[in-house]
Each structure stands twice: as C-alpha cells, then as structure tokens.
mmCIF file of C-alpha atoms and ligand atoms in Angstrom:
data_model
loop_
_atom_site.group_PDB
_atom_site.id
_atom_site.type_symbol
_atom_site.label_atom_id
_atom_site.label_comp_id
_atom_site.label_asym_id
_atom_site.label_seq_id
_atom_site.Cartn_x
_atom_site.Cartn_y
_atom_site.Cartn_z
ATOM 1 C CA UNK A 1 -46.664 2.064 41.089
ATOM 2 C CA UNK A 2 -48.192 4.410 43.242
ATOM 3 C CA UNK A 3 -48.991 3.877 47.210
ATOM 4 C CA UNK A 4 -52.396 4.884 46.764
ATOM 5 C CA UNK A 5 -54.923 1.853 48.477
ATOM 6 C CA UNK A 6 -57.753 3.857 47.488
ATOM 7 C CA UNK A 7 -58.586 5.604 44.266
ATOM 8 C CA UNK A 8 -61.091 7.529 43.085
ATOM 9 C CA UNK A 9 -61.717 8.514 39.296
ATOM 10 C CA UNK A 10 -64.633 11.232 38.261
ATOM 11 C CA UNK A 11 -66.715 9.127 40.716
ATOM 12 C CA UNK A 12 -70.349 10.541 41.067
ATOM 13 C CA UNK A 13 -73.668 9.311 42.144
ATOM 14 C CA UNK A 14 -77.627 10.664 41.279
ATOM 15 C CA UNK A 15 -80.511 9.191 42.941
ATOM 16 C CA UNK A 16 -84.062 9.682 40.870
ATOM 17 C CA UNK A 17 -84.535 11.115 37.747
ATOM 18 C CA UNK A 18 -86.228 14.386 35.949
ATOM 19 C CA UNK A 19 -87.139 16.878 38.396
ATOM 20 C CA UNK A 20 -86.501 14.689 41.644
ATOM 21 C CA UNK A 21 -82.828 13.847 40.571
ATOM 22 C CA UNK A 22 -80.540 14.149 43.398
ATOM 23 C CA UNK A 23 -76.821 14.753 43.185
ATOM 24 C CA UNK A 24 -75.686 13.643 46.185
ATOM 25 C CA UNK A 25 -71.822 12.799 45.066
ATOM 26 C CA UNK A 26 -70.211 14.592 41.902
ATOM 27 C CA UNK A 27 -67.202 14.085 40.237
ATOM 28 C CA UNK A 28 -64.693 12.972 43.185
ATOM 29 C CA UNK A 29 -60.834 12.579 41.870
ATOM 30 C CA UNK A 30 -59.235 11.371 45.357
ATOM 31 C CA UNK A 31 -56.006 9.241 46.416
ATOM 32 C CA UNK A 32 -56.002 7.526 49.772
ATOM 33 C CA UNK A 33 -52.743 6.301 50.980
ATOM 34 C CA UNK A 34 -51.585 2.944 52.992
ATOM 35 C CA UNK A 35 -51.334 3.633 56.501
ATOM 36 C CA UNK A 36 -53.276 6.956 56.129
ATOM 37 C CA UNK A 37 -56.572 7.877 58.157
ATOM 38 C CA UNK A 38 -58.713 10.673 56.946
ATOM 39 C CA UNK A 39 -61.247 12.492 58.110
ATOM 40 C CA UNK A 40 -64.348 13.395 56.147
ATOM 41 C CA UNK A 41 -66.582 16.060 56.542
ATOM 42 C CA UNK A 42 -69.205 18.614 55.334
ATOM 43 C CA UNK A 43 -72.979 19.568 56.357
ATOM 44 C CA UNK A 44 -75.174 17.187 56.322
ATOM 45 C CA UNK A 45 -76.649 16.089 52.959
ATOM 46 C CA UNK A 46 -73.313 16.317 51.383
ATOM 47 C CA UNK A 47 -72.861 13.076 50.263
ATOM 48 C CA UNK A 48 -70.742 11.841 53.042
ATOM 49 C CA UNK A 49 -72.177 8.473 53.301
ATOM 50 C CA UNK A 50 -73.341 7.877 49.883
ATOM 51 C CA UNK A 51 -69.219 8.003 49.199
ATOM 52 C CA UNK A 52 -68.742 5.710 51.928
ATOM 53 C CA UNK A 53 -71.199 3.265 50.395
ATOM 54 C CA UNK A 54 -69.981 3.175 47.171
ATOM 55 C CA UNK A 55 -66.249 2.788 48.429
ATOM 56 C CA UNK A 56 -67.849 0.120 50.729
ATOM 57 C CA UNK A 57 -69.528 -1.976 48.098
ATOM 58 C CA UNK A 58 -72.782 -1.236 48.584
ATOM 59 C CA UNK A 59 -73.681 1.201 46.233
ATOM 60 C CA UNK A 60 -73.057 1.247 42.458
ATOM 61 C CA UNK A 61 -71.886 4.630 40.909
ATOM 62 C CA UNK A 62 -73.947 6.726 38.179
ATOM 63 C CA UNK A 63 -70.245 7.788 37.443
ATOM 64 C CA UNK A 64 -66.480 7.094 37.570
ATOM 65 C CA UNK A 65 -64.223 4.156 39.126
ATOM 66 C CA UNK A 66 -63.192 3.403 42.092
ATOM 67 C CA UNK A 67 -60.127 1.153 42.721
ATOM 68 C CA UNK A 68 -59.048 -0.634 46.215
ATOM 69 C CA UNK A 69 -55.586 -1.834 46.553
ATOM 70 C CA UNK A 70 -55.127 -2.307 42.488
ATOM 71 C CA UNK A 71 -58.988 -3.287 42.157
ATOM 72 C CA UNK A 72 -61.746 -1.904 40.107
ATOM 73 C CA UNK A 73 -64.439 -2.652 41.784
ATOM 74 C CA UNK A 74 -67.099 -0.928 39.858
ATOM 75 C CA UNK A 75 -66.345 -3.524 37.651
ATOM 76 C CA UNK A 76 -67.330 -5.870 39.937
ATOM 77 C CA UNK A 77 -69.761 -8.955 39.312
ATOM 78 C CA UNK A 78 -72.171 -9.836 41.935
ATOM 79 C CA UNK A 79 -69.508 -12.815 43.479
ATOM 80 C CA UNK A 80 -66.740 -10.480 43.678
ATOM 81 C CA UNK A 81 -68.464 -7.704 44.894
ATOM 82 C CA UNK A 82 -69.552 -10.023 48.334
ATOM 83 C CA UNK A 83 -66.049 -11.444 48.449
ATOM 84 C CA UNK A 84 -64.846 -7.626 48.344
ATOM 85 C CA UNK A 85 -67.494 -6.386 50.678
ATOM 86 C CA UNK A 86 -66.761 -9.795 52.952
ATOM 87 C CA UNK A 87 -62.934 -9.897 52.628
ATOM 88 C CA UNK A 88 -61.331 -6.513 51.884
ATOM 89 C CA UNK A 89 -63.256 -3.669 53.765
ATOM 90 C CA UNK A 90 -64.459 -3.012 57.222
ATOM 91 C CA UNK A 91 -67.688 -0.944 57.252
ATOM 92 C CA UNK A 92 -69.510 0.356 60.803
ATOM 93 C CA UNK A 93 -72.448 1.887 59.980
ATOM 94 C CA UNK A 94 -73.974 5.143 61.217
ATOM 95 C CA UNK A 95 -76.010 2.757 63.429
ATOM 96 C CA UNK A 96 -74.021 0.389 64.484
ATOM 97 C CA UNK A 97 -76.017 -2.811 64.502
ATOM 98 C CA UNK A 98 -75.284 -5.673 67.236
ATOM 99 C CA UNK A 99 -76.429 -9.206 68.041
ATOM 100 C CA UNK A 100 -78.599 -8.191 71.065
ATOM 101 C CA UNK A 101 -78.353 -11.588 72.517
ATOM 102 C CA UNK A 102 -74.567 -12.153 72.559
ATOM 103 C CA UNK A 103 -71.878 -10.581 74.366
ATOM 104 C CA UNK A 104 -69.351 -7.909 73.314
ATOM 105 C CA UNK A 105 -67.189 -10.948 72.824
ATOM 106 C CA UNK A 106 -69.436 -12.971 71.030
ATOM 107 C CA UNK A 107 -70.229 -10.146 68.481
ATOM 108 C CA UNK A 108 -66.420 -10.534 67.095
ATOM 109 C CA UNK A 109 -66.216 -14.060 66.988
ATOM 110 C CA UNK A 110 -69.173 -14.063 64.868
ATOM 111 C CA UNK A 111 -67.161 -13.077 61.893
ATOM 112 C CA UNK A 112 -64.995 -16.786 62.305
ATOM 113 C CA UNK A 113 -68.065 -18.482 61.649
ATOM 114 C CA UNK A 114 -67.444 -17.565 57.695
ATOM 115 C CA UNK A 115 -64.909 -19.517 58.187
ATOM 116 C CA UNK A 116 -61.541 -20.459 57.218
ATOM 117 C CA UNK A 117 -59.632 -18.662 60.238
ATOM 118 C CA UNK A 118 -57.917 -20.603 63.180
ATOM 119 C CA UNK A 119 -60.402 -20.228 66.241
ATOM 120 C CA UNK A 120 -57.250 -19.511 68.855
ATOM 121 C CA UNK A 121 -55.827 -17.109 66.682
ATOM 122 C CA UNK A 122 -59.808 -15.384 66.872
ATOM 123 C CA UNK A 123 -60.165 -15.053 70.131
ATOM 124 C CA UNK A 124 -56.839 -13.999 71.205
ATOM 125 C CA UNK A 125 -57.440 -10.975 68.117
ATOM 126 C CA UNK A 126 -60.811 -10.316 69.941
ATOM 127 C CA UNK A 127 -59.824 -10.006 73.419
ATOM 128 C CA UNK A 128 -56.661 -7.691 71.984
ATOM 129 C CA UNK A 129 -59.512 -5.621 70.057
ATOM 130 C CA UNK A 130 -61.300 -5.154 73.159
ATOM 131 C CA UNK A 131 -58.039 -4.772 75.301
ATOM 132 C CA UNK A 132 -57.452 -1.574 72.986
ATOM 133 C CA UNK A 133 -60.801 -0.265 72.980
ATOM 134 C CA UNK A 134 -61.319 0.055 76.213
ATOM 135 C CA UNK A 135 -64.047 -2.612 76.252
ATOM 136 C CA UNK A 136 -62.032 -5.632 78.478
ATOM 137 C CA UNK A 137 -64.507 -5.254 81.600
ATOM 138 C CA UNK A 138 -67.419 -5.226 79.292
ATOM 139 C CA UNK A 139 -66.339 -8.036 77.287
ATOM 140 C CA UNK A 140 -68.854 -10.771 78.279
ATOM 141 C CA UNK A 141 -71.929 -8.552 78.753
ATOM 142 C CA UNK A 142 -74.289 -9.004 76.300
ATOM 143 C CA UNK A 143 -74.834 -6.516 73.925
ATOM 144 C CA UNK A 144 -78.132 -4.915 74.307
ATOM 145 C CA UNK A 145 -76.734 -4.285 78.208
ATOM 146 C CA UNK A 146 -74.011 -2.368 76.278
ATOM 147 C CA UNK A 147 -74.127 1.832 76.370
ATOM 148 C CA UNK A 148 -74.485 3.504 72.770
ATOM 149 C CA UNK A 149 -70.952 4.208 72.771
ATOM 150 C CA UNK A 150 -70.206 0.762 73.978
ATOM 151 C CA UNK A 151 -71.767 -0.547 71.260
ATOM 152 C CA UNK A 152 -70.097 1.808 68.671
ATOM 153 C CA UNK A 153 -66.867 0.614 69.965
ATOM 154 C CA UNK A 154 -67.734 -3.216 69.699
ATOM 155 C CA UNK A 155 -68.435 -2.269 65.587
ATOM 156 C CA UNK A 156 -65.399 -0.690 65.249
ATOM 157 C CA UNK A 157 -63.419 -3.533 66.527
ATOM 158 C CA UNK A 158 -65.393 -6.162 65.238
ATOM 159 C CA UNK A 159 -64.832 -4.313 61.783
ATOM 160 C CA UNK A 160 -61.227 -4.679 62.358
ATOM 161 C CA UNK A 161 -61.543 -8.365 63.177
ATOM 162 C CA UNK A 162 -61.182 -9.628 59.116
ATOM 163 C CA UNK A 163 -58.188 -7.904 58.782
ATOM 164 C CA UNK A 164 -59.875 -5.364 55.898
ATOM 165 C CA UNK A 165 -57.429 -3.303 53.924
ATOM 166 C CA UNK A 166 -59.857 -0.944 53.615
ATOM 167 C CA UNK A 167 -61.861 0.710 56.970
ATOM 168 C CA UNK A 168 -64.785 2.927 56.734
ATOM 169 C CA UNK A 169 -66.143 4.522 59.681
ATOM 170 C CA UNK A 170 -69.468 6.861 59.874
ATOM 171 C CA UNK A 171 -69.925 8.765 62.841
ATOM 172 C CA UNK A 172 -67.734 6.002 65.368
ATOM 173 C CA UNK A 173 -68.028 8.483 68.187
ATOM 174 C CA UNK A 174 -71.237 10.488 67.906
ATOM 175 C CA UNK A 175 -72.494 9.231 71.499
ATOM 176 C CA UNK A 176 -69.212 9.474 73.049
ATOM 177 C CA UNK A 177 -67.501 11.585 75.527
ATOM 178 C CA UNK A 178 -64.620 13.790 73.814
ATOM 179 C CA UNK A 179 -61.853 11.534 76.295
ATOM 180 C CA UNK A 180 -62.970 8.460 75.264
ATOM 181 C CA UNK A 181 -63.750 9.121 71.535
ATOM 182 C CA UNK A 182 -60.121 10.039 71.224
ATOM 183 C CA UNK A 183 -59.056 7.347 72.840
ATOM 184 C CA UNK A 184 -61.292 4.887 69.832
ATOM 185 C CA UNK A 185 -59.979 7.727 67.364
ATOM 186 C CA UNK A 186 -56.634 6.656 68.492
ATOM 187 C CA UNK A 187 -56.763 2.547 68.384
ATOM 188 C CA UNK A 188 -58.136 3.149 65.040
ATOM 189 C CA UNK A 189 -55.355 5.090 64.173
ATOM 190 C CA UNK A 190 -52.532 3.212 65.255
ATOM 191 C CA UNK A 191 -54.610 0.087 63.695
ATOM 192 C CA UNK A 192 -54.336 2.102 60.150
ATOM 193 C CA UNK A 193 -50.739 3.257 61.080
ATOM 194 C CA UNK A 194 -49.285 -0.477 62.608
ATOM 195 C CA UNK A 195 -51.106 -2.597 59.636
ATOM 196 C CA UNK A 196 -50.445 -0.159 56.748
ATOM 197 C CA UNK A 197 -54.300 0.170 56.007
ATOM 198 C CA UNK A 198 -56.263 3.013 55.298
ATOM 199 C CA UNK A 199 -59.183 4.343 56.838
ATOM 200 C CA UNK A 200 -61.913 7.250 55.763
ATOM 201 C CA UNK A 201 -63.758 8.468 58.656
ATOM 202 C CA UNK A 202 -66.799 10.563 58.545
ATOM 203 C CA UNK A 203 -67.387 12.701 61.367
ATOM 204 C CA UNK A 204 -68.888 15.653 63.056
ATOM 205 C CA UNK A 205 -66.845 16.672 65.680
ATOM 206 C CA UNK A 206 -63.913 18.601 64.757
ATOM 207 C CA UNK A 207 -61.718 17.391 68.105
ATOM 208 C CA UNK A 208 -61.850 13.907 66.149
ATOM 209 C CA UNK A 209 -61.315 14.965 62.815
ATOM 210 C CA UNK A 210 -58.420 16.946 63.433
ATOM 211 C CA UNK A 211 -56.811 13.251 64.915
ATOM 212 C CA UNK A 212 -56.188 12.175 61.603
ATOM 213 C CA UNK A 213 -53.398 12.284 59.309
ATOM 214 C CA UNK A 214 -55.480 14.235 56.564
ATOM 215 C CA UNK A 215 -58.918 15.929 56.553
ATOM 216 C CA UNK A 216 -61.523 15.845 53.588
ATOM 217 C CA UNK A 217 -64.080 18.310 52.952
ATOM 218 C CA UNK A 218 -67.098 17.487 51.511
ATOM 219 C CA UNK A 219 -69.860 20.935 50.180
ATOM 220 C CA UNK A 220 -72.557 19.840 48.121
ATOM 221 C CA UNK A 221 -71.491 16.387 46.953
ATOM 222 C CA UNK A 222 -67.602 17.851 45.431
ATOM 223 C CA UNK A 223 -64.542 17.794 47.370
ATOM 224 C CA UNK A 224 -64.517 21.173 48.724
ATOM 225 C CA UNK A 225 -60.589 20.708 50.174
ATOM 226 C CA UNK A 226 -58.684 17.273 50.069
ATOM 227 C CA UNK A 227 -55.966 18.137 51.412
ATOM 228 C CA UNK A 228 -56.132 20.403 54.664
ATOM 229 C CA UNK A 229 -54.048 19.630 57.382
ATOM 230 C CA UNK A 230 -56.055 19.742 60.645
ATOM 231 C CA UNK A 231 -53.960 22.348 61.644
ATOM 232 C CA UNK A 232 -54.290 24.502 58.009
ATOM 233 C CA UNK A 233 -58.375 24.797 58.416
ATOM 234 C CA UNK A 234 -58.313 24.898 62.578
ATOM 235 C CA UNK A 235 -56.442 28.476 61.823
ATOM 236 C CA UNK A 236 -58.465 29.383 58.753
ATOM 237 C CA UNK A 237 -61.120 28.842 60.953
ATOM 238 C CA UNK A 238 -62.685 32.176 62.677
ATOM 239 C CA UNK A 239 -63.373 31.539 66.269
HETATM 240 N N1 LIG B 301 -81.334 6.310 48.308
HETATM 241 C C1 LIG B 301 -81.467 7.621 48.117
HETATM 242 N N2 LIG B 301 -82.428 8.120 47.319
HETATM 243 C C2 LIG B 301 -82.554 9.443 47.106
HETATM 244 N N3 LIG B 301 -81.759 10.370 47.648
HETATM 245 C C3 LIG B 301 -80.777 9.943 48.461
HETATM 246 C C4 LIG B 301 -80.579 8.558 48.744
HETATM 247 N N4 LIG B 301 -79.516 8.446 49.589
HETATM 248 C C5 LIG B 301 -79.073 9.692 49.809
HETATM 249 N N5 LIG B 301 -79.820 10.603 49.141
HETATM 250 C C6 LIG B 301 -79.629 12.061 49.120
HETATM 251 O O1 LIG B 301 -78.275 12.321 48.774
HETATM 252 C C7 LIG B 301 -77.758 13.420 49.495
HETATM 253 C C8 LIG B 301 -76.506 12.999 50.242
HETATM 254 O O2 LIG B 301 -76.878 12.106 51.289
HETATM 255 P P1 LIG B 301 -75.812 11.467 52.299
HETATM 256 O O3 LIG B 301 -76.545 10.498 53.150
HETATM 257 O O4 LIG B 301 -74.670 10.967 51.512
HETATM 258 O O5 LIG B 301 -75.381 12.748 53.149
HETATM 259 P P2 LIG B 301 -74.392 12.849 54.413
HETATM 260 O O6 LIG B 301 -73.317 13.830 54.035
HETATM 261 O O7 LIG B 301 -73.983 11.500 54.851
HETATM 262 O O8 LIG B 301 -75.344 13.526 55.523
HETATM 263 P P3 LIG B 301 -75.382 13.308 57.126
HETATM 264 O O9 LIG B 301 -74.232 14.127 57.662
HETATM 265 O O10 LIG B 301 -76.703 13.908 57.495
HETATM 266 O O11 LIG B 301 -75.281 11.864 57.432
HETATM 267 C C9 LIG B 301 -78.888 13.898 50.393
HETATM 268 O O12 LIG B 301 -79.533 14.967 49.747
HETATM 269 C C10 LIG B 301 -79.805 12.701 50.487
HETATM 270 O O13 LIG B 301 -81.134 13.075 50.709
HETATM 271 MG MG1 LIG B 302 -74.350 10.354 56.616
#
C-alpha cells in the first residue's frame, strides 16, 4: 500500500501525426503524495499543461496510466470520467473563467447546485474559502468588478469548494503581487497539508514554486528533476 494519491506510469501524449507530430509529454514515471504540494515547472511549450489535463480528465493519453487515489482513470468510460472530473479533482485553469454576473460569493455556491450537499454547510465553506483568501471584503461584488488576481483567487477557492482529492493549479498567481501570491500559495498549502490532499501547481515564478513541499521540472515534455528541493536547485542556481 503505498501513500501515493497520484501516479503516473510511462504516461506520454502526441498531438498530430507524420511530420506535424508533436510530443508535448513523454514518458512521465511520477508519485505524488497525500498532503504534498508540488510545484511544476519548465519553459514554456514543455508540456506543463498538457500533464495537467490529462491528470485532470480532460485529455486522453497516447501513452501510459495514470492512477488517482487507487483509480485508473485512463481506463475510464465516458460516465466515470465526468463523475471523476466532477467529484475527485479541482482544476483552475490558466484563465480562470467566472460567472460575470454573480458575485465572488455566488461563483462558489454555484457548485451546490449539482447537488446533493447541505446548503448551510455551503455557505459557511464559502465564506471560510474567502475568509482565507483574502477575498471577505470582496465577497458580494460581482465578478466582472473583480481584479485579475481577484478573480484567480475566487477559482482557486471555488476549486476547493467539492472537496477534490486531487487539486491542479496553472499559473494561480500570474497577475499577482509577490505578498499576496504567497499568501494564496499558502491557503492552498495548508488546504493540501490540513485535508491530506495533493496538489500540482504549475508556475512561473520561482518565489512561489519554491513554497511547496517538492518542485518538478519539466524540459521538453520529460521530467527533467522530480525531486529537487526548492532549496537544492535555488543553490544550483547561478545568480
Ligand atoms: N491540442 C494541441 N494540438 C497540437 N499541439 C498541442 C496541443 N496542445 C499542446 N500542444 C503542443 O504541445 C506542447 C506542450 O504544450 P503545453 O501547453 O503543455 O506547454 P506548457 O508547458 O503548458 O507551456 P506554457 O508555459 O506556455 O503554458 C507545445 O509544443 C504545444 O504547442
Ligand atoms: Mg501552460
């Protein structure tokens, strides 16, 4: 029994065929723990999302299998792939994407309406989300009144809002300022931490990646490194 919520096998992706065939992922092996938050990242064009996708549900691989909390999900039919995608994993997108028309608030609750969860319990898990986000004052502005990073931060928590096992982040704090992008690094981590889930965030900015508890490398669709410590490649780093 391993305490892996997240594993990889040989898992690869190509896009096109003949001459235009695109590797963009190729032959991942990779264990993600419960409670652990990683960061991934690599140039762009390395197949950072195109992982994410596929560990999201929303891509099939060419290659390989890809299991979530004892779960093959390459295996998938078309039902239990939306339950999965519904159910077990949180995804925020590289642009996040709101309901312009409702508030911060609102844009939570929404996720109730698939029903099945006590309506008390939802809001008081909203307004908690928002408490740790830093988003209380804006909570009943409507969204396209919002600020890009306001936004980003809604996504985050309303991905949090199901109660995934599995979270997967792209970019969460391209448009923010480094003291508040910690700050949503850090609710997401003690999230991950408090709830035993695991996270894989894709990111840019080194400040954030080197937050988590493990940092990915990504070159050319392989793992380049899967196992630096933030502190391991900020010294092997020249300056
Ligand atoms: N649907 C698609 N059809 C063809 N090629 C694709 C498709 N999706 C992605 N690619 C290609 O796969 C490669 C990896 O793309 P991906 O979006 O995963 O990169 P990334 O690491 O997320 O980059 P960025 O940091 O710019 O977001 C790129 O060369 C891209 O052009
Ligand atoms: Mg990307």
């Amino acid at each position: 029994m391993t305490d892996a919520i997240l594993e990889l096998r040989g898992v690869s992706k190509s896009f096109g065929e003949g001459d235009r065939r695109v590797d963009a992922v190729r032959d991942v092996t990779l264990d993600i723990d419960r409670g652990e938050m990683v960061s991934l990242v690599g140039p762009s064009g390395s197949g950072k999302s195109t992982l994410l996708a596929m560990v999201g549900g929303l891509l099939q691989p060419t290659a390989g299998a890809i299991v979530v909390d004892g779960e093959d999900i390459t295996r998938h039919g078309k039902g239990a792939r939306t339950r999965y995608r519904r159910d077990r994993v949180g995804f925020v997108f590289q642009g996040s994407n709101m309901v312009p028309f409702l508030t911060a608030r609102e844009n939570l609750l929404i996720v109730g309406e698939f029903g099945g969860v006590d309506r008390g319990a939802l809001r008081h898990r909203a307004d908690e989300l928002l408490e740790e986000l830093g988003l209380a004052r804006v909570r009943d502005q409507v969204s396209s009144q919002l600020s890009g990073g306001e936004r980003q931060r809604v996504a985050i928590a309303r991905a949090l809002m199901r109660d995934p096992v599995l979270i997967l982040v792209d970019e969460p704090t391209a448009s923010l300022n480094s003291e508040l992008g910690s700050r949503v690094v850090d609710a997401l981590k003690e999230e991950i931490h408090g709830r035993s889930k695991a996270c894989i965030m894709v990111t840019h900015d080194e400040r954030m990646a080197e937050r988590a508890d493990r940092l990915i490398e990504f070159r050319d669709g392989r793992l380049h490194s899967a196992d630096a410590r933030p502190e391991t490649v900020r010294s092997s780093e020249a300056r």
